Short mmCIF file of C-alpha atoms in Angstrom, two decimals:
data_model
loop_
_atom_site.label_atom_id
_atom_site.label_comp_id
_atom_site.label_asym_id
_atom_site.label_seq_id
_atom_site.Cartn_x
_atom_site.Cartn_y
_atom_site.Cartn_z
CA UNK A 474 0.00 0.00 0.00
CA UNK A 475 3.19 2.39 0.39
CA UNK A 476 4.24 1.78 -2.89
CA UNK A 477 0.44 2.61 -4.56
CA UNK A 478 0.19 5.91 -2.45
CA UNK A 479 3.38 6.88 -3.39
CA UNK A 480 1.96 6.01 -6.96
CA UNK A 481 -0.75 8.15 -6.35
CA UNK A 482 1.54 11.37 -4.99
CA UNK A 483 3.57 10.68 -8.27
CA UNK A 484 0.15 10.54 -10.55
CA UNK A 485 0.16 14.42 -10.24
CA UNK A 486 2.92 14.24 -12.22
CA UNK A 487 1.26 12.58 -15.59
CA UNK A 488 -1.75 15.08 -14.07
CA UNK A 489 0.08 17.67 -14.84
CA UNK A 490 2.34 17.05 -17.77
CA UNK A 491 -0.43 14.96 -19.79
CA UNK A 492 -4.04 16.17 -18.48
CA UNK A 493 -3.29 19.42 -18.28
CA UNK A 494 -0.56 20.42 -20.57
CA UNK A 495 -1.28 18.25 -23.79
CA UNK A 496 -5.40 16.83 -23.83
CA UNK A 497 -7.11 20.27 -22.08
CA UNK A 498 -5.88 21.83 -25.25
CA UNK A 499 -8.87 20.05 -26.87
CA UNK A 500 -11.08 21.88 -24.70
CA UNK A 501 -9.74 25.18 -25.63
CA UNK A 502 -9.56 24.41 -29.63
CA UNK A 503 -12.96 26.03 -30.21
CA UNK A 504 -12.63 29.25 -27.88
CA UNK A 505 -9.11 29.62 -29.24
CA UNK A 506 -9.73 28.81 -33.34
CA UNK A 507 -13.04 31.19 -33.30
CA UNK A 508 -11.00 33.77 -31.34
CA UNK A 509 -7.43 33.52 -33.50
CA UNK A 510 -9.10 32.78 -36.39
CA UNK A 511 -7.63 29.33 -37.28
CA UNK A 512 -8.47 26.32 -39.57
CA UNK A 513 -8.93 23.09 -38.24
CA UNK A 514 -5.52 22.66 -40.13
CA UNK A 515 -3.46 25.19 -37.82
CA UNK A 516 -5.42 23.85 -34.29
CA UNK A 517 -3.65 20.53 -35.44
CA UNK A 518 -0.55 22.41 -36.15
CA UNK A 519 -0.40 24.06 -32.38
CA UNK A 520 -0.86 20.09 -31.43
CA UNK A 521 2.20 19.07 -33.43
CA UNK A 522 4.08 21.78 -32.24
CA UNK A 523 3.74 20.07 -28.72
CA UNK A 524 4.47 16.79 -30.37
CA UNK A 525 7.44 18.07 -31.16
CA UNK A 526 8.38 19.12 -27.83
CA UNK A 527 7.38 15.92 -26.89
CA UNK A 528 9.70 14.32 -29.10
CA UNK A 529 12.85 16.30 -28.52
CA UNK A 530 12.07 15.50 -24.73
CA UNK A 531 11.79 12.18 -25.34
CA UNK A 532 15.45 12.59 -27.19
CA UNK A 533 17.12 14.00 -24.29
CA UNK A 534 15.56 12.13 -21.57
CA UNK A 535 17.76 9.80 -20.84
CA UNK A 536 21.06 11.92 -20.66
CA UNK A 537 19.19 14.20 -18.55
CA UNK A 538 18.17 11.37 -15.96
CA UNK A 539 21.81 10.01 -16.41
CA UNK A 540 23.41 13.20 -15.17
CA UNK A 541 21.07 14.12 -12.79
CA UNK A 542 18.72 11.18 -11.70
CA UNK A 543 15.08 10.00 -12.08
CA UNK A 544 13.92 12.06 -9.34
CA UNK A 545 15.56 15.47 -10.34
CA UNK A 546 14.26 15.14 -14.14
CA UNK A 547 10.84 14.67 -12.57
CA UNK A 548 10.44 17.58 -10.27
CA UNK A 549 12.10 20.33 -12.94
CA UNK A 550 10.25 18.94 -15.29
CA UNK A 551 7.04 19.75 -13.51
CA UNK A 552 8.46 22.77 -12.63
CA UNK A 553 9.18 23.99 -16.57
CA UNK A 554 5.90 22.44 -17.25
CA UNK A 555 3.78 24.80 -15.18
CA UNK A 556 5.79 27.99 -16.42
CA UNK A 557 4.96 26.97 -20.14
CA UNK A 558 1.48 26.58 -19.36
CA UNK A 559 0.87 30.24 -17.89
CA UNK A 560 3.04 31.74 -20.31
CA UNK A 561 0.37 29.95 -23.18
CA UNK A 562 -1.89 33.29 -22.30
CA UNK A 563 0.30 35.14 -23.94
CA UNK A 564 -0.40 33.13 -27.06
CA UNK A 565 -2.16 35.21 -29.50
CA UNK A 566 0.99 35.68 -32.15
CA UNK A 567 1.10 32.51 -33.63
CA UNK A 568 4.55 31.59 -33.10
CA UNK A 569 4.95 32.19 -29.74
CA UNK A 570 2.21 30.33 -28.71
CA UNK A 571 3.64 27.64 -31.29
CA UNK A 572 7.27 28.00 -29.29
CA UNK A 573 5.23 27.73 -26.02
CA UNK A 574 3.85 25.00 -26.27
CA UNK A 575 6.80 23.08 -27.93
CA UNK A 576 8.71 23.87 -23.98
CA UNK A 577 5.38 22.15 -22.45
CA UNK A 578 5.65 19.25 -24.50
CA UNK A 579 9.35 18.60 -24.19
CA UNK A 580 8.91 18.91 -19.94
CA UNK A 581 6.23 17.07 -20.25
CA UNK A 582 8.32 14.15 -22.13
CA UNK A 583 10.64 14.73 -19.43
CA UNK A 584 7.86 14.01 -16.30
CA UNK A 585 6.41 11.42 -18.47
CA UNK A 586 9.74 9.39 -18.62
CA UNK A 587 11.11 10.02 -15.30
CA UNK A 588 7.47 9.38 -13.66
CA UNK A 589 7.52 5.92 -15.51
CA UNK A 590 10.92 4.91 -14.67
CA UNK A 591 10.30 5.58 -10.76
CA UNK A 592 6.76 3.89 -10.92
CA UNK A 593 8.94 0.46 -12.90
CA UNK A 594 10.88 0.40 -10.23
CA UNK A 595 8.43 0.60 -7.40
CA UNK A 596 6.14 -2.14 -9.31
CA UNK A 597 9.47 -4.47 -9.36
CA UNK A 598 9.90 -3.73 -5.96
CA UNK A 599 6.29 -5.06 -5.30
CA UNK A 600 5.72 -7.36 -8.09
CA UNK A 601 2.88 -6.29 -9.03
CA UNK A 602 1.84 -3.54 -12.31
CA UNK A 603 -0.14 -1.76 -9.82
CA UNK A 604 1.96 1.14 -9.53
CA UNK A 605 2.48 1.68 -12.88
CA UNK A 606 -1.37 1.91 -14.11
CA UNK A 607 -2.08 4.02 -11.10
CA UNK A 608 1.04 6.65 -12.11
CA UNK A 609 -0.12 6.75 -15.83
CA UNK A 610 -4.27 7.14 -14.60
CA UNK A 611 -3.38 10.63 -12.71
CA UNK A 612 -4.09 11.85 -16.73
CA UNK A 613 -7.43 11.69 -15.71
CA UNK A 614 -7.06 14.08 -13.18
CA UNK A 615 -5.72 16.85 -15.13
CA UNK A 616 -8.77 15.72 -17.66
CA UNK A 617 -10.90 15.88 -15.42
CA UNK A 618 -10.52 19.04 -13.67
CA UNK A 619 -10.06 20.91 -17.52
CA UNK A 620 -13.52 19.51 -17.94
CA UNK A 621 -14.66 20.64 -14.71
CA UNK A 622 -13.45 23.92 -15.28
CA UNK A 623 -12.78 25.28 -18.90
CA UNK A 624 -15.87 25.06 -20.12
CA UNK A 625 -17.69 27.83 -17.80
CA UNK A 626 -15.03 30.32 -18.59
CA UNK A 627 -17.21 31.53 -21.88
CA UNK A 628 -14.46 31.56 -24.12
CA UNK A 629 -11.90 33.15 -21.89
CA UNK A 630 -8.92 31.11 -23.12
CA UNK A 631 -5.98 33.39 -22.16
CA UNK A 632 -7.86 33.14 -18.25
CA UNK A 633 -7.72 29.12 -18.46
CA UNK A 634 -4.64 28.99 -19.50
CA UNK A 635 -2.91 30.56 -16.71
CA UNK A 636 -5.27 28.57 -13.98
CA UNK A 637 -3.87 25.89 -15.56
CA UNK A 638 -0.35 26.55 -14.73
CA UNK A 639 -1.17 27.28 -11.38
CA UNK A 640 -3.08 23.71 -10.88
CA UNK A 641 -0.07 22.30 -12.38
CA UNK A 642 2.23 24.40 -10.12
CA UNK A 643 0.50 23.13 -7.14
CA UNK A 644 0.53 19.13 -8.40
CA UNK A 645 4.46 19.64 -8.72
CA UNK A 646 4.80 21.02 -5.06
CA UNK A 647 2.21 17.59 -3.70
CA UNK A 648 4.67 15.58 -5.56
CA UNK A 649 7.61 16.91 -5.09
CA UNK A 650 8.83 14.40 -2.31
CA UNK A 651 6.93 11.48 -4.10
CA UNK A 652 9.81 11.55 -6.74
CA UNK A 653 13.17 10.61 -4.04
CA UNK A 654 14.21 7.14 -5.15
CA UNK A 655 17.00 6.34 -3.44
CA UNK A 656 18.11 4.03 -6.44
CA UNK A 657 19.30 6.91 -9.33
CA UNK A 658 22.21 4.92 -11.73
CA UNK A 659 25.42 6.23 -11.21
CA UNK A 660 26.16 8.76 -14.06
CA UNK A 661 27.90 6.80 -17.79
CA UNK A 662 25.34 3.99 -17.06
CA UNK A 663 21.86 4.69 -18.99
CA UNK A 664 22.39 1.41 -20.66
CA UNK A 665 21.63 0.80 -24.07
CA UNK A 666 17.95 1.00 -25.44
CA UNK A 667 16.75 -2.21 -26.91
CA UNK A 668 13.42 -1.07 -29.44
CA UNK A 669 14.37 -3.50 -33.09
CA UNK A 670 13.55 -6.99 -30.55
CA UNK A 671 10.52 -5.77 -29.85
CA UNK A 672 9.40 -3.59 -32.97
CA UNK A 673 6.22 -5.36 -33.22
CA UNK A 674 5.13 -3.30 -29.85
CA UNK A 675 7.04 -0.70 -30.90
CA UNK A 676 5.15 -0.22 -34.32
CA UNK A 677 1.37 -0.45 -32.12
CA UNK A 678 2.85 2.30 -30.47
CA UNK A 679 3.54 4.47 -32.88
CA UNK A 680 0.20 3.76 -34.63
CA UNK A 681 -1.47 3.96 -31.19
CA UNK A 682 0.10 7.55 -30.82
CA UNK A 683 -0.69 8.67 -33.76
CA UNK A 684 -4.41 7.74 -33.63
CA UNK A 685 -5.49 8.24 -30.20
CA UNK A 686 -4.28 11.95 -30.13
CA UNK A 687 -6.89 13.22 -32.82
CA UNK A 688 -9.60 11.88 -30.58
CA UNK A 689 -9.25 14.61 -27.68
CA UNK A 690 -7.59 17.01 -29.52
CA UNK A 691 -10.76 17.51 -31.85
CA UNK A 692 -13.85 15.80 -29.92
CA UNK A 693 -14.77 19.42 -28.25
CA UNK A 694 -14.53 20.61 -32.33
CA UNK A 695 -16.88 17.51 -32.58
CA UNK A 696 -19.31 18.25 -29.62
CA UNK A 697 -19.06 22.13 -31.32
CA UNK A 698 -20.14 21.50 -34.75
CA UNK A 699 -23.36 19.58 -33.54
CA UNK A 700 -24.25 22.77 -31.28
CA UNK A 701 -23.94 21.05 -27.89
CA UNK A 702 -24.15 22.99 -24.83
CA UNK A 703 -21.40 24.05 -22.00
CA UNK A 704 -23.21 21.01 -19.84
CA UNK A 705 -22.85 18.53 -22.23
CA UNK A 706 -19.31 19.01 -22.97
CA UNK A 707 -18.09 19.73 -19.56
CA UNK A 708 -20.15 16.59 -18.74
CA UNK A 709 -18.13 14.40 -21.45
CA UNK A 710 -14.55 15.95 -20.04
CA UNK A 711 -15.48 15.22 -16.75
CA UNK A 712 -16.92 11.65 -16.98
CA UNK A 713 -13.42 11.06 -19.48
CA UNK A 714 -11.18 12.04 -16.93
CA UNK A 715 -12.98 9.57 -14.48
CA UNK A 716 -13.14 6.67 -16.49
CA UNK A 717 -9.07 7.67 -17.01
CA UNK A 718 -8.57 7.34 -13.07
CA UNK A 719 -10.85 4.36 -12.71
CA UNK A 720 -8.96 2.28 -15.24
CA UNK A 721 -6.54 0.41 -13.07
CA UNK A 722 -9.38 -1.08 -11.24
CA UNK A 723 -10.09 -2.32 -14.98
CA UNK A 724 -6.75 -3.22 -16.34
CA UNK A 725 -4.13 -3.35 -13.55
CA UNK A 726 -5.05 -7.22 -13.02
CA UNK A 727 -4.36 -8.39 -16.80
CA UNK A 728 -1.51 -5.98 -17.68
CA UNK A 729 -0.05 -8.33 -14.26
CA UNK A 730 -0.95 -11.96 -14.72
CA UNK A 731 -1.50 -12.07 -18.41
CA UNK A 732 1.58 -13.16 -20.44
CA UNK A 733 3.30 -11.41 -23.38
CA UNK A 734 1.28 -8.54 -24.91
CA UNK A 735 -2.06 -9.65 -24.94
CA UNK A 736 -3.02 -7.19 -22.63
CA UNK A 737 -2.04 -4.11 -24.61
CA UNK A 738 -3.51 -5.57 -27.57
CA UNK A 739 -7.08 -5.74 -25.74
CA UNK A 740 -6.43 -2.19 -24.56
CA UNK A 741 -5.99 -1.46 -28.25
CA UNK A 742 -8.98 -2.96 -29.72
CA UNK A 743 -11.18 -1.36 -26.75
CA UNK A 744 -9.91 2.20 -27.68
CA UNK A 745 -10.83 2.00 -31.48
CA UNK A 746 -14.26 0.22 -30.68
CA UNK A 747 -14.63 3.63 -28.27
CA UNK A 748 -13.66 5.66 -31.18
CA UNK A 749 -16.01 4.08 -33.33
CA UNK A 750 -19.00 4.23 -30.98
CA UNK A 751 -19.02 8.08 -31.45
CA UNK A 752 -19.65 7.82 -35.08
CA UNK A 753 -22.61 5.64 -34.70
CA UNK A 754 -24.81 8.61 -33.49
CA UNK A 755 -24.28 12.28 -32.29
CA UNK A 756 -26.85 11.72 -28.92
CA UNK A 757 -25.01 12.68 -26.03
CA UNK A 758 -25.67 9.49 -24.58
CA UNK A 759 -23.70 7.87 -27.22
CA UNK A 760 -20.95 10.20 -27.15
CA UNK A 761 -20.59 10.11 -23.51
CA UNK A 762 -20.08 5.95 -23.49
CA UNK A 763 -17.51 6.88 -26.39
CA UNK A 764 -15.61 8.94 -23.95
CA UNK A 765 -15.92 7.09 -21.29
CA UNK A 766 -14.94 3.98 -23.13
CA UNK A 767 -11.85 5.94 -24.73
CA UNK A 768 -11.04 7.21 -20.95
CA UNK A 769 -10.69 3.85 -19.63
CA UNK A 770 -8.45 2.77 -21.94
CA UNK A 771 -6.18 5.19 -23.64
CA UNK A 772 -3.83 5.96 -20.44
CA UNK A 773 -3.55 2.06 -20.19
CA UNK A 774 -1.96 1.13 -23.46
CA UNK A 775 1.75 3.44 -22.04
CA UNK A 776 0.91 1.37 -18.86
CA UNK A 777 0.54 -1.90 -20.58
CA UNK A 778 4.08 -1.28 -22.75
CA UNK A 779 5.73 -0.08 -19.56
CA UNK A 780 5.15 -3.08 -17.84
CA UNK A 781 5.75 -5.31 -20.87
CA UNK A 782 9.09 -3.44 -21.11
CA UNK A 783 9.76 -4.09 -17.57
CA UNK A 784 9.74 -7.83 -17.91
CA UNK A 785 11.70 -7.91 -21.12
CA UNK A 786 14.29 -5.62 -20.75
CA UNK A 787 17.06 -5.48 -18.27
CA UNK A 788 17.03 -2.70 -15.43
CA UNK A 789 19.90 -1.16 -16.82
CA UNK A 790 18.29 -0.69 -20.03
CA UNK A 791 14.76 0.68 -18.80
CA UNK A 792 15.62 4.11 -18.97
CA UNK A 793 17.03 4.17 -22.61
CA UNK A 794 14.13 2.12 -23.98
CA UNK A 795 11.54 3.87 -22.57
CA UNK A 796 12.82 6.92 -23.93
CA UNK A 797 12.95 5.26 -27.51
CA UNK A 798 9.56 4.04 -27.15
CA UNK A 799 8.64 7.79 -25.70
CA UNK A 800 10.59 9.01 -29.18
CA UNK A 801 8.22 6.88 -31.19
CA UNK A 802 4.91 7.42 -29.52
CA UNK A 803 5.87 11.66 -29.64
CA UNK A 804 6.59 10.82 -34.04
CA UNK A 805 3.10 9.42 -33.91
CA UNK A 806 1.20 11.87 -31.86
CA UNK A 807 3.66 15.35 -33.79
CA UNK A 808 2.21 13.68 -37.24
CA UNK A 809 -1.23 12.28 -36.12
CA UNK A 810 -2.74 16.02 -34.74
CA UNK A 811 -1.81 17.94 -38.32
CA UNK A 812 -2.85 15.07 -40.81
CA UNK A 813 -6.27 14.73 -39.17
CA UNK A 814 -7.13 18.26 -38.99
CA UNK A 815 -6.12 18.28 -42.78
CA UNK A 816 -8.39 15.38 -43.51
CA UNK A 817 -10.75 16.78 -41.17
CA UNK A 818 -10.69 20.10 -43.12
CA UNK A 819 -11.65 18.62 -46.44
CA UNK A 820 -14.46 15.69 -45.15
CA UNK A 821 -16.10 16.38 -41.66
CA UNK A 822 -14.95 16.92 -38.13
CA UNK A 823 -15.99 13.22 -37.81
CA UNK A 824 -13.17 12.06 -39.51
CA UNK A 825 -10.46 12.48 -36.52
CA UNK A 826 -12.98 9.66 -34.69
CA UNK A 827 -12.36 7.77 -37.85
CA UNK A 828 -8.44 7.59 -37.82
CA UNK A 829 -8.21 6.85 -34.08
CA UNK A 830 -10.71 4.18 -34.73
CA UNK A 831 -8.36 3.02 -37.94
CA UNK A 832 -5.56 3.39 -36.58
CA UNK A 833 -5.90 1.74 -32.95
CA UNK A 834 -7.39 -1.22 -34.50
CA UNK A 835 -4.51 -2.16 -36.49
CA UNK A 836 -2.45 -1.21 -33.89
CA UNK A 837 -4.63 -3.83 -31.66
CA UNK A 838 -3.57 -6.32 -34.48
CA UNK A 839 0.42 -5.83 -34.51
CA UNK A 840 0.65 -5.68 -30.96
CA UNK A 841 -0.96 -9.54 -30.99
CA UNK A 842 2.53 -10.51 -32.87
CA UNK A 843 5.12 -12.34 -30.84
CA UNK A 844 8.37 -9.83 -29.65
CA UNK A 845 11.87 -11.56 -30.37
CA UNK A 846 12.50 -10.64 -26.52
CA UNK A 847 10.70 -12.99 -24.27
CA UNK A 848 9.41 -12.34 -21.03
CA UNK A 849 12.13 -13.06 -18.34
CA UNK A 850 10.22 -12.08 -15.53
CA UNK A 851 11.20 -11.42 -11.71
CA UNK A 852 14.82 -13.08 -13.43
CA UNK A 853 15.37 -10.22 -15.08
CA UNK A 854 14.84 -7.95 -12.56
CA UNK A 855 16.67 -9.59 -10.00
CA UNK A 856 19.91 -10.35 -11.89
CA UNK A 857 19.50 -7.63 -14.60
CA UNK A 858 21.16 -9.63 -17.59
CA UNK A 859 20.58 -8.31 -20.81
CA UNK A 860 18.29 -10.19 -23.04
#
């Protein structure tokens, strides 16, 4: 039970860095794009820019936890994080905002990384996965509380912006002490990152990435362009975020007992049904089951490939190859943002529900072929050879 609240302390971190400073953007897309003037086109281009933070973070992670430790990366990561939100506000020139929210994606690369390396080695420590889907479920916080709040601000964008950087200064102070370790790897030892073994994962990552990203980004454009009210959509954000916190009471058993990746690919193929379900009618009954469906399992497929990489890969070697997988999940979601609003742009603003769909269901299907690496278990942990 230590381990789990410490968890829990540390899920402000993926709170912050996820909820709040990459999927309440979706909430803000229509205030902003009526307000700035913008195409669906260039409200996917403002995502990509954060992709692309994302994905030099991911780059850099692992030096940056070499030099100065897991714990360290995590708390200034936080810190940077909360900064870049509040400065957003300042976001009506293009570029800045643009420039802005590049530095909030690559800090929140950094938390994301860090976060997931401490929670690894807590859930080795315990045996148990446990820790892990609880650290990656405090999304649903941040979710949650954008939905709570952003939609009663009227269009007030540059306001929610900065209460969002003071929410996310406040999770980095309650987790601030979560982060100590005690175990950081003495500097010149990263290890090496091991992603061509397992590229069948690796692949349904970068798919997954690419696919579920569109979904929040544009389902408040979605919710929008079939007139729903403030209640409505602050109802769907809300109930999101929930399902998002419940989901390791859903999937924290099977990502632990069940063998190889069949877990992740269940994850998968319950995120594109959820997709899909939106698209069979625009009642807000029938969008709200979409959400929650797409809540309870999106912020379990990086749970499901953290502990898969945990049993595969040797502790030395965690760091590096979480931060290659991190590299290929930030491709997919720089990419997946832009190329939906474009087809988006041209169709409906339907069609970002159908590339998640597409896209996480083939995903689903590579993730059900067989890794090179086989699971070595509590042997690999214990004795940390190298597959």
């Amino acid at each position: 039970m230590t381990a789990i609240r410490r968890a829990a302390r540390l899920a402000l971190g993926t709170a912050s860095a996820l909820g709040l400073a990459r999927f309440s953007y979706g909430l803000l897309v229509p205030a902003m794009g009526d307000d700035l003037r913008w195409t669906l086109a260039e409200a996917g281009a403002v995502s990509t820019a954060n992709g692309l933070g994302y994905l030099a973070g991911a780059v850099v992670t692992a030096a940056v936890v070499r030099r100065w430790g897991a714990a360290a990366a995590f708390r200034w990561g936080l810190a940077v994080t909360a900064v870049a939100l509040a400065a957003t506000a300042a976001g009506d020139v293009f570029v800045v905002l643009l420039a802005v929210r590049a530095v909030a994606g690559a800090s929140g690369a950094v938390v994301f990384i860090a976060g997931g390396v401490i929670a690894a080695r807590a859930a080795a420590r315990t045996g148990s996965s446990t820790p892990i889907t609880v650290y990656f479920a405090g999304t649903g916080l941040g979710i949650g509380l954008s939905g709570l709040t952003i939609p009663g601000l009227a269009g007030h964008w540059q306001v929610a912006w900065i209460g969002l950087g003071v929410a996310a200064g406040a999770a980095a102070l309650a987790c601030w002490t979560a982060a100590e370790t005690g175990e950081e790897e003495p500097a010149g030892e990263a290890g090496h990152a091991r992603v061509r073994p397992l590229w069948p994962v690796a692949a349904a990552y970068f798919l997954f990435a690419a696919g579920y990203i569109t979904y929040i980004t544009f389902l408040s454009v979605y919710l929008a362009n079939r007139l729903a009210p403030v209640v409505q959509v602050a109802l769907t954000w809300t109930l999101l975020g929930a399902a998002v916190v419940a989901a390791p009471a859903v999937w924290s058993r099977p990502i632990t007992r069940w063998s190889g990746t069949r877990a992740l690919a269940l994850v998968l193929g319950v995120l594109a049904a959820g997709a899909a379900l939106a698209l069979l009618s625009p009642s807000p009954a029938v969008v709200i089951a979409s959400a929650v469906t797409y809540g309870a399992s999106f912020m379990a497929v990086p749970a499901a490939v953290t502990a898969h990489l945990r049993t595969v890969v040797a502790p030395t070697d965690l760091t590096a190859t979480l931060a290659a997988f991190t590299a290929l999940f930030a491709t997919g979601q720089t990419a997946g943002p832009w190329l939906a609003g474009l087809l988006a742009d041209h169709t409906s603003p339907a069609a970002p529900l159908v590339w998640t769909a597409g896209l996480c269901a083939v995903a689903a299907v590579l993730a059900g072929v067989r890794p090179h690496l086989e699971p070595t278990g509590h042997h690999t942990e214990e004795t940390g050879a190298r597959p």
